[in-house]
């Protein structure tokens, strides 16, 4: 085998293991087969399996225990879609014991296209603030979010307000008096684009959890349209029965 073939084989094994995890064959907390057994099953060397497993541990999909072996990681972020008080991701990460963080990737003033205008109940072409952020838990990227805000609702909002990972919803409440309430939300399974996969540490076309929401204020007026691409191994959505589904962004 050539030197160039070795990295390709390790990536193939990593992708096969990720497919096993994505396919529901193993649930969070389940112990996965030993490196020796995986090497036999997949027809590769233990060194190749170890390198693939190391990569999945680094991505947060697997975790090693010195006594119990390697297990499927439990989700680091539980996005509560029915909670009356925990509205923002920053709050939810803190509530489940994680350390929230974020990177501002884009902040610009744009024009509302058809879908965005419809969701925000604006005329097409109306000014909107576009905010794109990579959200982190314990320094691991777990979702890529794009928010569209009606510009007339947030005069003076600037990129500097969000560069330190501050909660957008807390800022909206404190500065603009916009209190988030329930909204219309949809969760589906999608495939990560190249940039999305790179940002989240996934393989291109790997399955992701796509969350889209129109966020309303307490007066029932929409102020944000949110698209959130979530890491399937680090995020789970918790939806209660028989109750309205609020947003889970900010």
XYZ file of C-alpha atoms in Angstrom:
250
model
C 0.000 0.000 0.000
C 1.384 3.420 -0.936
C 1.812 6.272 1.510
C -1.011 8.118 -0.249
C -3.398 5.174 0.160
C -3.083 5.046 3.962
C -4.859 8.376 4.647
C -7.580 7.422 2.180
C -8.174 4.116 3.964
C -8.372 5.814 7.370
C -10.917 8.316 6.021
C -12.959 5.491 4.513
C -13.019 3.708 7.876
C -13.960 6.934 9.661
C -16.837 7.456 7.237
C -18.016 3.862 7.673
C -18.000 4.236 11.459
C -19.901 7.529 11.209
C -22.493 5.823 9.010
C -22.905 3.156 11.704
C -23.485 5.873 14.305
C -25.824 7.892 12.077
C -27.830 4.809 11.121
C -29.048 4.201 14.649
C -27.118 0.958 15.048
C -25.691 2.392 18.269
C -27.428 4.710 20.724
C -25.805 7.312 22.999
C -23.933 5.549 25.768
C -23.647 2.241 23.867
C -20.274 0.538 23.844
C -18.849 0.064 20.363
C -16.822 -3.027 19.319
C -13.159 -3.134 20.191
C -10.561 -1.884 17.727
C -9.546 -5.501 17.115
C -13.112 -6.544 16.278
C -13.653 -3.498 14.075
C -10.417 -4.214 12.220
C -11.608 -7.751 11.460
C -15.105 -6.614 10.476
C -13.862 -3.836 8.199
C -10.866 -5.720 6.841
C -8.263 -3.134 7.826
C -5.399 -2.868 10.285
C -5.926 -1.978 13.939
C -3.727 1.087 13.394
C -6.138 2.333 10.729
C -9.118 1.720 13.011
C -7.395 3.469 15.902
C -6.709 6.528 13.785
C -10.351 6.649 12.647
C -11.615 6.224 16.223
C -9.225 8.936 17.433
C -10.736 11.300 14.866
C -14.283 10.498 16.006
C -13.290 11.050 19.636
C -11.860 14.438 18.661
C -15.126 15.273 16.883
C -17.069 14.390 20.014
C -18.940 11.451 18.448
C -17.166 8.829 20.557
C -15.658 8.934 24.024
C -13.077 6.684 25.631
C -13.265 5.285 29.140
C -10.129 3.780 30.650
C -12.143 0.884 32.100
C -15.257 0.534 29.930
C -13.758 1.001 26.472
C -15.143 3.271 23.761
C -18.751 4.437 23.841
C -21.052 6.576 21.731
C -21.027 10.069 23.177
C -24.144 11.414 24.784
C -25.309 14.732 23.289
C -23.523 17.780 24.690
C -26.429 20.119 23.910
C -30.088 19.463 24.644
C -32.181 22.014 22.799
C -35.393 22.397 24.758
C -38.189 23.424 22.432
C -40.958 23.582 25.011
C -39.398 25.475 27.892
C -41.139 28.583 29.156
C -37.999 30.360 30.354
C -34.918 28.957 28.623
C -35.084 30.668 25.236
C -31.548 31.031 23.912
C -28.902 28.446 23.096
C -26.554 30.232 25.491
C -29.014 29.573 28.315
C -29.642 25.975 27.262
C -25.958 25.079 27.094
C -25.399 26.569 30.547
C -28.466 24.784 31.939
C -27.106 21.397 30.864
C -23.663 22.020 32.332
C -21.762 23.044 29.221
C -19.667 26.096 28.471
C -21.218 28.104 25.657
C -19.166 29.933 23.067
C -19.465 31.239 19.547
C -17.765 32.774 16.533
C -19.334 35.479 14.443
C -18.810 34.486 10.807
C -20.935 37.079 9.019
C -22.787 40.281 9.838
C -24.295 42.359 7.072
C -27.298 44.369 5.958
C -29.160 42.706 3.102
C -32.481 42.664 1.291
C -35.201 40.187 2.225
C -35.688 37.587 -0.514
C -38.966 35.743 -1.028
C -38.843 33.154 1.784
C -37.287 35.498 4.322
C -39.728 38.297 3.465
C -42.669 35.911 3.760
C -41.574 34.546 7.120
C -40.924 38.006 8.578
C -44.098 39.437 7.003
C -42.114 42.062 5.117
C -42.266 43.351 1.545
C -39.689 41.662 -0.690
C -36.476 43.698 -0.663
C -36.997 45.107 2.824
C -33.740 45.621 4.765
C -32.750 42.732 7.015
C -29.742 42.120 9.226
C -28.049 38.807 8.391
C -26.066 37.182 11.213
C -24.183 33.926 10.738
C -22.599 32.306 13.783
C -20.811 29.089 14.679
C -22.016 27.974 18.106
C -19.693 26.072 20.461
C -20.070 23.892 23.522
C -16.887 23.312 25.513
C -14.988 24.597 22.437
C -16.625 22.040 20.114
C -18.695 23.396 17.187
C -22.216 22.018 17.426
C -24.342 24.197 15.144
C -24.105 26.737 12.375
C -26.840 29.364 12.559
C -28.034 32.064 10.216
C -30.448 34.662 11.604
C -32.430 37.166 9.555
C -33.741 40.105 11.582
C -36.050 42.841 10.421
C -33.661 45.822 10.316
C -36.321 48.303 11.388
C -36.666 46.430 14.694
C -32.945 46.622 15.554
C -31.559 50.057 14.588
C -27.885 50.436 15.436
C -27.225 46.725 15.913
C -23.571 46.075 14.984
C -21.206 43.150 14.601
C -19.258 44.341 17.636
C -22.287 43.564 19.801
C -21.887 39.836 19.069
C -18.175 39.192 18.601
C -17.727 37.955 22.172
C -20.397 35.271 21.836
C -23.055 37.247 23.697
C -26.645 36.038 23.633
C -28.522 37.723 20.784
C -31.875 37.358 22.547
C -30.565 38.911 25.739
C -29.268 41.837 23.698
C -32.599 42.211 21.891
C -34.447 42.205 25.199
C -32.134 44.658 26.945
C -31.633 47.158 24.122
C -34.763 46.921 22.003
C -37.368 45.572 24.387
C -37.979 42.551 22.150
C -39.011 39.589 24.288
C -39.043 36.261 22.449
C -42.116 34.056 22.654
C -43.384 30.982 20.802
C -42.878 30.592 17.076
C -43.288 28.238 14.156
C -40.552 25.603 14.038
C -39.614 22.730 11.725
C -36.970 20.054 12.329
C -35.775 17.821 9.500
C -32.787 15.760 8.404
C -30.560 17.243 5.734
C -27.115 16.673 4.240
C -24.236 18.943 5.164
C -22.884 21.101 2.364
C -19.115 21.386 2.000
C -18.812 24.611 4.046
C -21.266 23.350 6.679
C -19.388 20.073 7.043
C -16.075 21.883 7.346
C -17.413 24.241 10.007
C -18.908 21.402 12.079
C -16.074 18.916 11.597
C -18.194 16.485 9.578
C -17.872 14.695 6.275
C -19.477 16.380 3.228
C -23.044 15.144 2.724
C -23.163 13.688 6.240
C -26.625 13.826 7.826
C -27.328 16.878 9.980
C -30.336 18.126 11.940
C -31.829 21.138 10.195
C -33.880 23.447 12.399
C -35.836 26.356 10.942
C -37.916 28.749 12.986
C -39.898 31.952 12.730
C -39.469 33.638 16.104
C -42.301 35.842 17.367
C -42.265 38.491 20.052
C -44.796 38.576 22.869
C -47.137 40.648 20.669
C -47.163 37.893 18.044
C -45.013 39.780 15.515
C -42.111 37.942 13.802
C -38.708 39.521 14.308
C -36.342 36.679 13.308
C -36.169 33.898 10.745
C -33.621 31.307 11.863
C -31.878 28.498 10.012
C -29.769 26.216 12.211
C -27.607 23.302 10.986
C -26.867 20.994 13.938
C -24.184 18.364 14.530
C -26.061 15.035 14.844
C -23.695 13.630 17.449
C -23.654 16.643 19.739
C -27.240 17.939 19.658
C -30.608 16.472 20.503
C -33.976 18.211 20.359
C -36.397 17.723 23.212
C -40.003 18.373 22.212
C -42.846 17.974 24.670
C -46.248 16.663 23.681
C -49.328 18.833 23.642
C -47.485 22.093 24.223
C -46.511 24.890 21.860
C -42.992 24.745 20.413
C -40.948 27.876 21.080
C -37.768 28.814 19.298
C -34.324 27.574 20.299
C -31.878 30.090 18.937
C -30.247 33.308 20.185
